[in-house]
Each structure stands twice: as C-alpha cells, then as structure tokens.
Amino acid sequence: MTARIDHTVTSGTFSLDGETFDVDNNVWVVGDDTECVVIDAPHSVSDILGVVGDRKVKAIVCTHAHDDHVRVAPGLREEVVAPILLHPDDRPLWELTHTDHLWDVDLSDGQEISVAGTMLRVIHTPGHAPGAVCLYAADLGCVFTGDTLFQGGPGATGRSYSDLPTLEESIRTRLFVLPDETVVHTGHGADTTIGEERGRMAKDG
C-alpha cells in the first residue's frame, strides 16, 4: 500500500524565556494502514492516537525540542512503544521540558527513516533551534519543516538558542535546493511550496 500523509491540529502553549503563548500545532503522520511515523508530539497524546489508530508506530520524530513540539513525546512513547528521535544539538531545549527522560535515537543530517515503502530524509536546518531538522519525502513530493520554514518565510528567532542569519542560511542552502513544487508541511499554519517561499525571500531580499 502506498504511503499517505494524515494530519491533525492540537492546541496548547509554548513557553520559553519566561513567556507563554497559546499555539496550534500541526501533527503529521506518514504511513499506510499498517505502520506509520509520527512527526512531533505537541500537546495531546489522545489527539495523536486518534490519527494513528491501530497502526504500528515505528518512530516519533521531533523536528526540534521546543516544548510545543515534544511535550507529550515521552507519554506517547509509553502508549505506542516507539522510539523518540531528536537531533542531539537540541538537548538544552529538551531538558527545559523533560528533566527525567531523554529521547532514544539521535537524528543526523542525511539519515533516512523508512516507513510504508517511502523514505524520510533528515535535513539538519539549525537556526530556529540548534538541532532543528526537516524531513524530506521525495516520493511524496513534500518536506516537513517544523518551525524552520512557514508560509510567509522563516520561523521565529530572537529567543534563546535561535539565530536568524543561521536560519536563513539553512533555508537557502538546505531547503531551497529542493524542487519548486515540493509541498511544505509546516509545524504551525497552512502549507506552502518551496517555489513560493524561494520567490518570497528573493523579493524580500
């Protein structure tokens, strides 16, 4: 069976540097009727399980370790008995949320995660967070960007562990080399495409 993308939106908060904001997070699930990979674990285990159903979860892949992307990762791990994958450069952020639990497998640039006959290739894109990654699914014509790239431009910077020039360099050198028609599935908000965002950033200078 061909891999497909399922999706839900969960609501909660994001906290960093002493401030807290209400946020809606996208959760992406890539797989078929038998197995899947969950991308990010924001606010609600039950909401994620509602998308997963009775499928075997092969991995919980975190695009970065801000609390609104990893808050329920350990709880989800217990429910589905699957490893949490995170880039090790995000350990300082992870430990702001989880002091007693670590993730299971380090992500690395170029790593490939196989699920339901398709492949997710890890692209390390620091800037929004030191260990931020995107997941490129060439067969599905899309990339899951977490908070690295949104409809409208780069993710937020200006908080601890973030850096705008680094983020812009990551986007230009790691994401804008993908085909224009590649659909961008973001961590928050609507989809866009690589071509649309490349054009927008070029226009904005």
Short mmCIF file of C-alpha atoms in Angstrom, two decimals:
data_model
loop_
_atom_site.label_atom_id
_atom_site.label_comp_id
_atom_site.label_asym_id
_atom_site.label_seq_id
_atom_site.Cartn_x
_atom_site.Cartn_y
_atom_site.Cartn_z
CA MET A 1 0.00 0.00 0.00
CA THR A 2 1.28 3.46 -0.88
CA ALA A 3 2.29 5.74 1.98
CA ARG A 4 -0.01 8.64 2.74
CA ILE A 5 0.03 11.70 5.00
CA ASP A 6 -2.51 12.13 7.78
CA HIS A 7 -2.81 15.29 9.83
CA THR A 8 -4.37 16.84 12.89
CA VAL A 9 -4.09 20.14 14.76
CA THR A 10 -3.66 20.22 18.53
CA SER A 11 -3.84 23.24 20.81
CA GLY A 12 -1.80 24.18 23.85
CA THR A 13 1.01 26.52 24.88
CA PHE A 14 4.59 27.37 24.01
CA SER A 15 6.86 28.63 26.79
CA LEU A 16 10.40 29.97 26.58
CA ASP A 17 12.40 32.76 28.20
CA GLY A 18 9.73 33.33 30.85
CA GLU A 19 6.87 33.91 28.42
CA THR A 20 3.97 31.65 27.46
CA PHE A 21 1.79 31.80 24.33
CA ASP A 22 -1.25 29.90 23.10
CA VAL A 23 -0.43 27.92 19.96
CA ASP A 24 -1.98 25.49 17.50
CA ASN A 25 0.40 22.80 16.27
CA ASN A 26 0.26 20.58 13.22
CA VAL A 27 0.92 16.88 13.80
CA TRP A 28 1.86 14.91 10.70
CA VAL A 29 1.61 11.12 10.45
CA VAL A 30 3.26 9.37 7.48
CA GLY A 31 2.43 5.74 6.76
CA ASP A 32 -0.12 3.29 5.42
CA ASP A 33 -2.83 1.19 7.05
CA THR A 34 -0.26 -0.93 8.89
CA GLU A 35 2.57 1.31 10.10
CA CYS A 36 3.42 4.97 10.48
CA VAL A 37 5.83 7.60 11.76
CA VAL A 38 4.61 10.49 13.93
CA ILE A 39 6.22 13.88 13.33
CA ASP A 40 6.22 15.96 16.54
CA ALA A 41 4.29 15.34 19.76
CA PRO A 42 2.92 18.70 20.93
CA HIS A 43 0.06 18.82 23.40
CA SER A 44 -2.20 15.76 23.49
CA VAL A 45 -1.42 12.05 23.34
CA SER A 46 -5.08 11.23 22.69
CA ASP A 47 -5.29 13.60 19.71
CA ILE A 48 -2.24 11.95 18.15
CA LEU A 49 -3.58 8.46 18.84
CA GLY A 50 -6.77 9.49 17.09
CA VAL A 51 -4.77 9.88 13.88
CA VAL A 52 -2.56 6.85 14.42
CA GLY A 53 -5.43 4.46 15.10
CA ASP A 54 -4.38 0.83 15.42
CA ARG A 55 -1.24 1.20 13.29
CA LYS A 56 2.23 0.31 14.49
CA VAL A 57 4.21 3.48 15.21
CA LYS A 58 7.81 2.98 14.06
CA ALA A 59 9.14 6.27 15.41
CA ILE A 60 8.24 9.60 16.99
CA VAL A 61 10.38 12.09 15.10
CA CYS A 62 10.80 15.53 16.68
CA THR A 63 11.65 18.40 14.33
CA HIS A 64 13.11 20.29 17.30
CA ALA A 65 12.79 20.37 21.08
CA HIS A 66 10.68 23.43 21.87
CA ASP A 67 8.09 22.36 24.42
CA ASP A 68 5.19 22.71 21.99
CA HIS A 69 6.76 20.01 19.80
CA VAL A 70 7.97 17.49 22.40
CA ARG A 71 5.77 17.96 25.46
CA VAL A 72 3.91 14.64 25.18
CA ALA A 73 6.66 12.67 23.42
CA PRO A 74 7.51 10.53 26.47
CA GLY A 75 3.83 9.85 27.14
CA LEU A 76 3.25 8.91 23.52
CA ARG A 77 6.32 6.66 23.63
CA GLU A 78 4.75 4.74 26.51
CA GLU A 79 1.45 4.34 24.69
CA VAL A 80 2.79 3.16 21.33
CA VAL A 81 6.16 1.66 22.38
CA ALA A 82 8.18 3.52 19.75
CA PRO A 83 11.49 5.39 19.98
CA ILE A 84 11.74 9.17 20.13
CA LEU A 85 14.19 10.61 17.58
CA LEU A 86 15.77 14.05 18.09
CA HIS A 87 18.91 15.84 16.94
CA PRO A 88 21.38 15.94 19.86
CA ASP A 89 22.13 19.65 19.40
CA ASP A 90 18.68 20.31 20.89
CA ARG A 91 19.46 18.69 24.23
CA PRO A 92 19.48 22.04 26.13
CA LEU A 93 15.95 22.77 24.89
CA TRP A 94 14.75 19.22 25.55
CA GLU A 95 15.95 19.45 29.15
CA LEU A 96 13.89 22.60 29.71
CA THR A 97 10.80 20.40 29.33
CA HIS A 98 11.95 16.90 30.26
CA THR A 99 14.48 16.59 33.07
CA ASP A 100 13.90 12.90 33.80
CA HIS A 101 13.52 11.46 30.28
CA LEU A 102 15.81 11.51 27.27
CA TRP A 103 14.96 10.65 23.69
CA ASP A 104 16.06 7.27 22.29
CA VAL A 105 17.83 7.83 18.97
CA ASP A 106 19.94 10.77 17.75
CA LEU A 107 18.99 12.22 14.39
CA SER A 108 21.79 13.14 11.98
CA ASP A 109 21.94 15.01 8.71
CA GLY A 110 21.30 12.68 5.77
CA GLN A 111 19.80 9.94 7.91
CA GLU A 112 16.94 8.04 6.26
CA ILE A 113 13.83 6.84 8.06
CA SER A 114 11.87 4.15 6.24
CA VAL A 115 8.12 3.78 6.63
CA ALA A 116 5.43 2.17 4.49
CA GLY A 117 7.66 1.91 1.43
CA THR A 118 8.75 5.54 1.46
CA MET A 119 11.77 7.32 2.91
CA LEU A 120 12.07 10.41 5.07
CA ARG A 121 15.50 12.03 4.69
CA VAL A 122 16.71 14.13 7.61
CA ILE A 123 17.96 17.63 6.72
CA HIS A 124 19.65 19.46 9.59
CA THR A 125 18.46 23.08 9.46
CA PRO A 126 19.74 24.96 12.52
CA GLY A 127 18.58 28.48 13.26
CA HIS A 128 15.15 28.33 14.87
CA ALA A 129 16.76 25.82 17.21
CA PRO A 130 20.29 24.34 17.15
CA GLY A 131 19.07 20.83 16.38
CA ALA A 132 16.14 21.70 14.14
CA VAL A 133 15.60 19.27 11.29
CA CYS A 134 13.33 18.97 8.28
CA LEU A 135 12.15 15.67 6.80
CA TYR A 136 12.11 15.37 3.01
CA ALA A 137 9.88 12.73 1.44
CA ALA A 138 10.84 12.76 -2.24
CA ASP A 139 8.33 10.05 -3.16
CA LEU A 140 5.51 12.10 -1.65
CA GLY A 141 6.75 15.42 -3.07
CA CYS A 142 6.87 17.16 0.28
CA VAL A 143 9.05 18.31 3.14
CA PHE A 144 8.06 18.59 6.80
CA THR A 145 9.72 21.73 8.09
CA GLY A 146 8.67 22.04 11.72
CA ASP A 147 9.29 25.69 12.61
CA THR A 148 12.16 26.23 10.14
CA LEU A 149 10.04 27.48 7.22
CA PHE A 150 6.43 28.67 7.15
CA GLN A 151 4.02 30.09 4.63
CA GLY A 152 5.42 33.61 4.64
CA GLY A 153 9.04 32.95 5.46
CA PRO A 154 11.47 31.73 8.11
CA GLY A 155 10.46 30.61 11.57
CA ALA A 156 10.81 32.83 14.60
CA THR A 157 14.16 33.79 16.09
CA GLY A 158 15.17 36.24 18.79
CA ARG A 159 14.73 33.81 21.67
CA SER A 160 17.27 31.62 23.43
CA TYR A 161 19.12 29.15 21.22
CA SER A 162 17.93 30.78 17.96
CA ASP A 163 19.73 32.84 15.31
CA LEU A 164 18.22 34.48 12.23
CA PRO A 165 21.30 34.51 9.92
CA THR A 166 21.85 30.80 10.66
CA LEU A 167 18.19 30.05 9.94
CA GLU A 168 18.21 31.97 6.65
CA GLU A 169 21.39 30.17 5.58
CA SER A 170 19.81 26.80 6.40
CA ILE A 171 16.74 27.62 4.34
CA ARG A 172 18.70 28.88 1.35
CA THR A 173 21.29 26.10 1.25
CA ARG A 174 19.33 23.11 2.54
CA LEU A 175 15.67 23.67 1.57
CA PHE A 176 15.74 25.91 -1.50
CA VAL A 177 17.71 23.24 -3.37
CA LEU A 178 14.55 21.11 -3.35
CA PRO A 179 12.19 21.22 -6.37
CA ASP A 180 9.92 24.26 -6.60
CA GLU A 181 6.78 22.12 -6.48
CA THR A 182 7.76 20.48 -3.18
CA VAL A 183 4.89 20.96 -0.73
CA VAL A 184 5.97 22.39 2.63
CA HIS A 185 4.09 20.90 5.58
CA THR A 186 4.79 23.24 8.49
CA GLY A 187 4.69 22.96 12.26
CA HIS A 188 2.03 25.66 12.50
CA GLY A 189 -0.42 27.01 9.96
CA ALA A 190 -1.03 26.38 6.29
CA ASP A 191 1.03 24.54 3.68
CA THR A 192 3.13 26.34 1.12
CA THR A 193 5.68 25.29 -1.52
CA ILE A 194 9.43 25.65 -1.85
CA GLY A 195 8.96 27.72 -5.01
CA GLU A 196 6.58 30.16 -3.33
CA GLU A 197 8.90 30.71 -0.38
CA ARG A 198 12.03 30.96 -2.51
CA GLY A 199 10.34 33.66 -4.57
CA ARG A 200 9.13 35.47 -1.49
CA MET A 201 12.56 35.52 0.16
CA ALA A 202 14.21 36.66 -3.06
CA LYS A 203 11.71 39.51 -3.35
CA ASP A 204 12.19 40.49 0.29
CA GLY A 205 15.94 40.45 -0.17
#
